[in-house]
Amino acid sequence: MTIGELAGIIAALAFVVLVVFICLNLSKLSQILKDVNETVEKLNTTIDVVTKDVDNLSIEVEGLLNKANTLVDDVNGKLSKTDPLFVAIGDIGTSVSDLNDSTKNMTSNLLKGVGKKRQSPIEKFVNSAKGVARKRPSAGEAAPSPRTETTNRPATKPKPPVPTVDSLEKQLYESELFDIKNKPASKTAGEIKIKN
């Protein structure tokens, strides 16, 4: 065999090896393409199932949203019907606060007025008659002369002190009514806060 024939045989063998190699790769490629084709078919099937599930879910979610909107509208309607109630409660609170202020002012005026009470004409007459009766001697006693000294009078019991305006005011200040006068008005009466 000559070198040319030997080179031809080597070239033919190399060509056969190349063809076998290409055939093996092509068969592997066809297998890969089959697997890809099956995967795409499975993916299409899965996408169809997911699409149907999403469609069903979207229909159910839409129904739930409609029901939620109806419920919110109903709650808003009922809350709007209770607005006058809260306004009335607020008005009652304001009225109670005003009543407390008026009562406090009335009590304060009462406490101030007790010490400054004026005597009526009848009381003045009665008091002056009592004073005249005290100065007049009783039936068995002789009237003292205006110029005689009265140092030999028998000792009499001391009379209890007549309450003065200051002592009456002091007693009132110590009483519970005075505590009401100094009590501050309520800061929260009539206030209703609704958190949104």
PDB file of C-alpha atoms in Angstrom:
ATOM      1  CA  MET A   1       0.000   0.000   0.000  1.00  0.00           C
ATOM      2  CA  THR A   2       1.155   3.229  -0.909  1.00  0.00           C
ATOM      3  CA  ILE A   3       1.096   6.331   1.150  1.00  0.00           C
ATOM      4  CA  GLY A   4      -1.715   7.734  -0.931  1.00  0.00           C
ATOM      5  CA  GLU A   5      -3.899   4.699  -0.308  1.00  0.00           C
ATOM      6  CA  LEU A   6      -3.048   4.774   3.360  1.00  0.00           C
ATOM      7  CA  ALA A   7      -3.947   8.450   3.546  1.00  0.00           C
ATOM      8  CA  GLY A   8      -7.223   7.692   1.726  1.00  0.00           C
ATOM      9  CA  ILE A   9      -8.102   4.927   4.187  1.00  0.00           C
ATOM     10  CA  ILE A  10      -7.287   7.200   7.146  1.00  0.00           C
ATOM     11  CA  ALA A  11      -9.393   9.948   5.614  1.00  0.00           C
ATOM     12  CA  ALA A  12     -12.261   7.480   5.006  1.00  0.00           C
ATOM     13  CA  LEU A  13     -12.051   6.237   8.582  1.00  0.00           C
ATOM     14  CA  ALA A  14     -11.981   9.796   9.880  1.00  0.00           C
ATOM     15  CA  PHE A  15     -15.007  10.567   7.732  1.00  0.00           C
ATOM     16  CA  VAL A  16     -16.855   7.490   9.108  1.00  0.00           C
ATOM     17  CA  VAL A  17     -16.009   8.505  12.689  1.00  0.00           C
ATOM     18  CA  LEU A  18     -17.231  12.019  11.914  1.00  0.00           C
ATOM     19  CA  VAL A  19     -20.489  10.688  10.448  1.00  0.00           C
ATOM     20  CA  VAL A  20     -21.048   8.402  13.483  1.00  0.00           C
ATOM     21  CA  PHE A  21     -20.310  11.280  15.829  1.00  0.00           C
ATOM     22  CA  ILE A  22     -22.743  13.554  13.984  1.00  0.00           C
ATOM     23  CA  CYS A  23     -25.408  10.805  13.964  1.00  0.00           C
ATOM     24  CA  LEU A  24     -25.082  10.262  17.705  1.00  0.00           C
ATOM     25  CA  ASN A  25     -25.327  13.999  18.357  1.00  0.00           C
ATOM     26  CA  LEU A  26     -28.324  14.308  16.051  1.00  0.00           C
ATOM     27  CA  SER A  27     -30.100  11.449  17.844  1.00  0.00           C
ATOM     28  CA  LYS A  28     -29.396  13.134  21.207  1.00  0.00           C
ATOM     29  CA  LEU A  29     -30.635  16.411  19.768  1.00  0.00           C
ATOM     30  CA  SER A  30     -33.834  14.770  18.571  1.00  0.00           C
ATOM     31  CA  GLN A  31     -34.351  13.265  22.044  1.00  0.00           C
ATOM     32  CA  ILE A  32     -33.814  16.707  23.606  1.00  0.00           C
ATOM     33  CA  LEU A  33     -36.304  18.223  21.163  1.00  0.00           C
ATOM     34  CA  LYS A  34     -38.851  15.525  22.092  1.00  0.00           C
ATOM     35  CA  ASP A  35     -38.359  16.309  25.789  1.00  0.00           C
ATOM     36  CA  VAL A  36     -38.721  20.035  25.116  1.00  0.00           C
ATOM     37  CA  ASN A  37     -41.854  19.339  23.083  1.00  0.00           C
ATOM     38  CA  GLU A  38     -43.367  17.281  25.941  1.00  0.00           C
ATOM     39  CA  THR A  39     -42.449  19.994  28.456  1.00  0.00           C
ATOM     40  CA  VAL A  40     -44.100  22.656  26.299  1.00  0.00           C
ATOM     41  CA  GLU A  41     -47.245  20.512  26.030  1.00  0.00           C
ATOM     42  CA  LYS A  42     -47.316  20.016  29.814  1.00  0.00           C
ATOM     43  CA  LEU A  43     -46.733  23.730  30.281  1.00  0.00           C
ATOM     44  CA  ASN A  44     -49.625  24.550  27.948  1.00  0.00           C
ATOM     45  CA  THR A  45     -51.872  22.150  29.867  1.00  0.00           C
ATOM     46  CA  THR A  46     -50.808  23.660  33.192  1.00  0.00           C
ATOM     47  CA  ILE A  47     -51.333  27.181  31.870  1.00  0.00           C
ATOM     48  CA  ASP A  48     -54.835  26.226  30.748  1.00  0.00           C
ATOM     49  CA  VAL A  49     -55.642  24.824  34.207  1.00  0.00           C
ATOM     50  CA  VAL A  50     -54.175  27.874  35.942  1.00  0.00           C
ATOM     51  CA  THR A  51     -56.070  30.191  33.594  1.00  0.00           C
ATOM     52  CA  LYS A  52     -59.337  28.409  34.390  1.00  0.00           C
ATOM     53  CA  ASP A  53     -58.575  28.574  38.136  1.00  0.00           C
ATOM     54  CA  VAL A  54     -57.715  32.266  37.904  1.00  0.00           C
ATOM     55  CA  ASP A  55     -60.928  32.914  35.978  1.00  0.00           C
ATOM     56  CA  ASN A  56     -62.938  31.098  38.660  1.00  0.00           C
ATOM     57  CA  LEU A  57     -61.106  32.967  41.416  1.00  0.00           C
ATOM     58  CA  SER A  58     -61.612  36.315  39.715  1.00  0.00           C
ATOM     59  CA  ILE A  59     -65.347  35.617  39.455  1.00  0.00           C
ATOM     60  CA  GLU A  60     -65.493  34.703  43.157  1.00  0.00           C
ATOM     61  CA  VAL A  61     -63.377  37.715  44.154  1.00  0.00           C
ATOM     62  CA  GLU A  62     -65.626  39.986  42.110  1.00  0.00           C
ATOM     63  CA  GLY A  63     -68.656  38.559  43.926  1.00  0.00           C
ATOM     64  CA  LEU A  64     -66.963  39.090  47.293  1.00  0.00           C
ATOM     65  CA  LEU A  65     -66.052  42.665  46.380  1.00  0.00           C
ATOM     66  CA  ASN A  66     -69.637  43.368  45.358  1.00  0.00           C
ATOM     67  CA  LYS A  67     -70.882  41.964  48.674  1.00  0.00           C
ATOM     68  CA  ALA A  68     -68.254  43.980  50.575  1.00  0.00           C
ATOM     69  CA  ASN A  69     -69.299  47.164  48.755  1.00  0.00           C
ATOM     70  CA  THR A  70     -72.940  46.448  49.596  1.00  0.00           C
ATOM     71  CA  LEU A  71     -72.004  45.861  53.237  1.00  0.00           C
ATOM     72  CA  VAL A  72     -69.973  49.094  53.407  1.00  0.00           C
ATOM     73  CA  ASP A  73     -72.855  51.050  51.858  1.00  0.00           C
ATOM     74  CA  ASP A  74     -75.246  49.500  54.396  1.00  0.00           C
ATOM     75  CA  VAL A  75     -72.949  50.362  57.318  1.00  0.00           C
ATOM     76  CA  ASN A  76     -72.529  53.931  56.031  1.00  0.00           C
ATOM     77  CA  GLY A  77     -76.297  54.291  55.755  1.00  0.00           C
ATOM     78  CA  LYS A  78     -76.817  53.027  59.291  1.00  0.00           C
ATOM     79  CA  LEU A  79     -74.070  55.276  60.639  1.00  0.00           C
ATOM     80  CA  SER A  80     -75.634  58.280  58.948  1.00  0.00           C
ATOM     81  CA  LYS A  81     -78.890  57.406  60.710  1.00  0.00           C
ATOM     82  CA  THR A  82     -77.088  57.427  64.080  1.00  0.00           C
ATOM     83  CA  ASP A  83     -75.533  60.867  63.517  1.00  0.00           C
ATOM     84  CA  PRO A  84     -78.532  62.664  65.100  1.00  0.00           C
ATOM     85  CA  LEU A  85     -78.150  60.391  68.126  1.00  0.00           C
ATOM     86  CA  PHE A  86     -74.543  61.449  68.631  1.00  0.00           C
ATOM     87  CA  VAL A  87     -75.496  65.092  68.102  1.00  0.00           C
ATOM     88  CA  ALA A  88     -78.237  64.704  70.740  1.00  0.00           C
ATOM     89  CA  ILE A  89     -75.798  63.060  73.164  1.00  0.00           C
ATOM     90  CA  GLY A  90     -73.380  65.931  72.595  1.00  0.00           C
ATOM     91  CA  ASP A  91     -76.184  68.439  73.233  1.00  0.00           C
ATOM     92  CA  ILE A  92     -77.115  66.614  76.446  1.00  0.00           C
ATOM     93  CA  GLY A  93     -73.504  66.769  77.575  1.00  0.00           C
ATOM     94  CA  THR A  94     -73.364  70.490  76.827  1.00  0.00           C
ATOM     95  CA  SER A  95     -76.637  71.016  78.699  1.00  0.00           C
ATOM     96  CA  VAL A  96     -75.325  69.086  81.712  1.00  0.00           C
ATOM     97  CA  SER A  97     -72.158  71.182  81.666  1.00  0.00           C
ATOM     98  CA  ASP A  98     -74.226  74.384  81.496  1.00  0.00           C
ATOM     99  CA  LEU A  99     -76.421  73.097  84.337  1.00  0.00           C
ATOM    100  CA  ASN A 100     -73.303  72.382  86.415  1.00  0.00           C
ATOM    101  CA  ASP A 101     -72.010  75.906  85.757  1.00  0.00           C
ATOM    102  CA  SER A 102     -75.392  77.422  86.651  1.00  0.00           C
ATOM    103  CA  THR A 103     -75.601  75.353  89.839  1.00  0.00           C
ATOM    104  CA  LYS A 104     -72.086  76.394  90.792  1.00  0.00           C
ATOM    105  CA  ASN A 105     -72.918  80.072  90.181  1.00  0.00           C
ATOM    106  CA  MET A 106     -76.186  79.765  92.113  1.00  0.00           C
ATOM    107  CA  THR A 107     -74.396  78.112  95.046  1.00  0.00           C
ATOM    108  CA  SER A 108     -71.728  80.796  94.970  1.00  0.00           C
ATOM    109  CA  ASN A 109     -74.357  83.533  94.946  1.00  0.00           C
ATOM    110  CA  LEU A 110     -76.217  81.783  97.776  1.00  0.00           C
ATOM    111  CA  LEU A 111     -73.044  81.607  99.854  1.00  0.00           C
ATOM    112  CA  LYS A 112     -72.295  85.267  99.203  1.00  0.00           C
ATOM    113  CA  GLY A 113     -75.893  86.321  99.912  1.00  0.00           C
ATOM    114  CA  VAL A 114     -76.228  84.557 103.296  1.00  0.00           C
ATOM    115  CA  GLY A 115     -73.798  86.924 104.989  1.00  0.00           C
ATOM    116  CA  LYS A 116     -75.364  90.046 103.465  1.00  0.00           C
ATOM    117  CA  LYS A 117     -79.016  89.353 104.266  1.00  0.00           C
ATOM    118  CA  ARG A 118     -80.990  92.544 104.908  1.00  0.00           C
ATOM    119  CA  GLN A 119     -83.467  92.787 107.718  1.00  0.00           C
ATOM    120  CA  SER A 120     -87.067  93.240 106.783  1.00  0.00           C
ATOM    121  CA  PRO A 121     -89.069  96.037 108.479  1.00  0.00           C
ATOM    122  CA  ILE A 122     -90.849  93.457 110.667  1.00  0.00           C
ATOM    123  CA  GLU A 123     -87.519  92.025 111.866  1.00  0.00           C
ATOM    124  CA  LYS A 124     -86.298  95.545 112.646  1.00  0.00           C
ATOM    125  CA  PHE A 125     -89.465  96.208 114.677  1.00  0.00           C
ATOM    126  CA  VAL A 126     -89.130  92.931 116.602  1.00  0.00           C
ATOM    127  CA  ASN A 127     -85.464  93.609 117.373  1.00  0.00           C
ATOM    128  CA  SER A 128     -86.169  97.138 118.595  1.00  0.00           C
ATOM    129  CA  ALA A 129     -89.043  95.838 120.761  1.00  0.00           C
ATOM    130  CA  LYS A 130     -86.691  93.285 122.316  1.00  0.00           C
ATOM    131  CA  GLY A 131     -84.196  96.057 123.016  1.00  0.00           C
ATOM    132  CA  VAL A 132     -86.854  98.193 124.740  1.00  0.00           C
ATOM    133  CA  ALA A 133     -88.006  95.188 126.775  1.00  0.00           C
ATOM    134  CA  ARG A 134     -84.446  94.611 127.988  1.00  0.00           C
ATOM    135  CA  LYS A 135     -84.090  98.229 129.148  1.00  0.00           C
ATOM    136  CA  ARG A 136     -87.492  98.344 130.917  1.00  0.00           C
ATOM    137  CA  PRO A 137     -87.508  97.201 134.597  1.00  0.00           C
ATOM    138  CA  SER A 138     -89.775  94.358 135.642  1.00  0.00           C
ATOM    139  CA  ALA A 139     -92.855  94.934 137.841  1.00  0.00           C
ATOM    140  CA  GLY A 140     -91.102  94.318 141.195  1.00  0.00           C
ATOM    141  CA  GLU A 141     -88.022  96.425 140.518  1.00  0.00           C
ATOM    142  CA  ALA A 142     -87.736 100.148 140.873  1.00  0.00           C
ATOM    143  CA  ALA A 143     -86.780 102.082 137.838  1.00  0.00           C
ATOM    144  CA  PRO A 144     -83.220 103.279 138.129  1.00  0.00           C
ATOM    145  CA  SER A 145     -82.847 106.983 138.014  1.00  0.00           C
ATOM    146  CA  PRO A 146     -80.840 108.263 135.169  1.00  0.00           C
ATOM    147  CA  ARG A 147     -78.277 109.836 137.509  1.00  0.00           C
ATOM    148  CA  THR A 148     -77.767 106.965 139.930  1.00  0.00           C
ATOM    149  CA  GLU A 149     -74.968 104.550 139.495  1.00  0.00           C
ATOM    150  CA  THR A 150     -75.897 100.987 138.813  1.00  0.00           C
ATOM    151  CA  THR A 151     -72.843  99.317 140.237  1.00  0.00           C
ATOM    152  CA  ASN A 152     -74.788  97.271 142.813  1.00  0.00           C
ATOM    153  CA  ARG A 153     -76.720  95.226 140.317  1.00  0.00           C
ATOM    154  CA  PRO A 154     -76.726  91.519 140.919  1.00  0.00           C
ATOM    155  CA  ALA A 155     -74.445  89.551 138.609  1.00  0.00           C
ATOM    156  CA  THR A 156     -76.296  88.140 135.621  1.00  0.00           C
ATOM    157  CA  LYS A 157     -75.367  85.244 133.455  1.00  0.00           C
ATOM    158  CA  PRO A 158     -73.399  86.269 130.412  1.00  0.00           C
ATOM    159  CA  LYS A 159     -75.469  85.907 127.283  1.00  0.00           C
ATOM    160  CA  PRO A 160     -74.161  83.689 124.527  1.00  0.00           C
ATOM    161  CA  PRO A 161     -72.551  85.702 121.767  1.00  0.00           C
ATOM    162  CA  VAL A 162     -74.821  86.603 118.899  1.00  0.00           C
ATOM    163  CA  PRO A 163     -73.493  85.107 115.697  1.00  0.00           C
ATOM    164  CA  THR A 164     -71.972  87.738 113.472  1.00  0.00           C
ATOM    165  CA  VAL A 165     -71.801  87.850 109.725  1.00  0.00           C
ATOM    166  CA  ASP A 166     -68.135  86.858 109.857  1.00  0.00           C
ATOM    167  CA  SER A 167     -68.828  83.793 112.000  1.00  0.00           C
ATOM    168  CA  LEU A 168     -71.669  82.729 109.688  1.00  0.00           C
ATOM    169  CA  GLU A 169     -69.421  83.095 106.661  1.00  0.00           C
ATOM    170  CA  LYS A 170     -66.718  81.097 108.412  1.00  0.00           C
ATOM    171  CA  GLN A 171     -69.177  78.290 109.136  1.00  0.00           C
ATOM    172  CA  LEU A 172     -70.328  78.290 105.532  1.00  0.00           C
ATOM    173  CA  TYR A 173     -66.781  78.260 104.223  1.00  0.00           C
ATOM    174  CA  GLU A 174     -66.105  75.200 106.337  1.00  0.00           C
ATOM    175  CA  SER A 175     -69.204  73.399 105.109  1.00  0.00           C
ATOM    176  CA  GLU A 176     -69.448  71.118 102.098  1.00  0.00           C
ATOM    177  CA  LEU A 177     -71.354  73.707 100.075  1.00  0.00           C
ATOM    178  CA  PHE A 178     -68.274  75.866  99.923  1.00  0.00           C
ATOM    179  CA  ASP A 179     -66.314  72.941  98.483  1.00  0.00           C
ATOM    180  CA  ILE A 180     -68.764  72.866  95.575  1.00  0.00           C
ATOM    181  CA  LYS A 181     -68.119  76.550  94.937  1.00  0.00           C
ATOM    182  CA  ASN A 182     -64.390  76.009  94.507  1.00  0.00           C
ATOM    183  CA  LYS A 183     -64.705  72.861  92.426  1.00  0.00           C
ATOM    184  CA  PRO A 184     -63.735  73.553  88.781  1.00  0.00           C
ATOM    185  CA  ALA A 185     -66.277  72.907  86.062  1.00  0.00           C
ATOM    186  CA  SER A 186     -66.016  69.632  84.180  1.00  0.00           C
ATOM    187  CA  LYS A 187     -63.751  69.892  81.146  1.00  0.00           C
ATOM    188  CA  THR A 188     -65.152  66.846  79.339  1.00  0.00           C
ATOM    189  CA  ALA A 189     -68.887  67.355  79.797  1.00  0.00           C
ATOM    190  CA  GLY A 190     -70.597  67.514  76.431  1.00  0.00           C
ATOM    191  CA  GLU A 191     -67.619  66.291  74.437  1.00  0.00           C
ATOM    192  CA  ILE A 192     -67.939  63.120  72.400  1.00  0.00           C
ATOM    193  CA  LYS A 193     -65.147  62.106  70.092  1.00  0.00           C
ATOM    194  CA  ILE A 194     -65.564  59.406  67.479  1.00  0.00           C
ATOM    195  CA  LYS A 195     -62.392  57.947  66.056  1.00  0.00           C
ATOM    196  CA  ASN A 196     -62.447  57.308  62.336  1.00  0.00           C
TER     197      ASN A 196
END
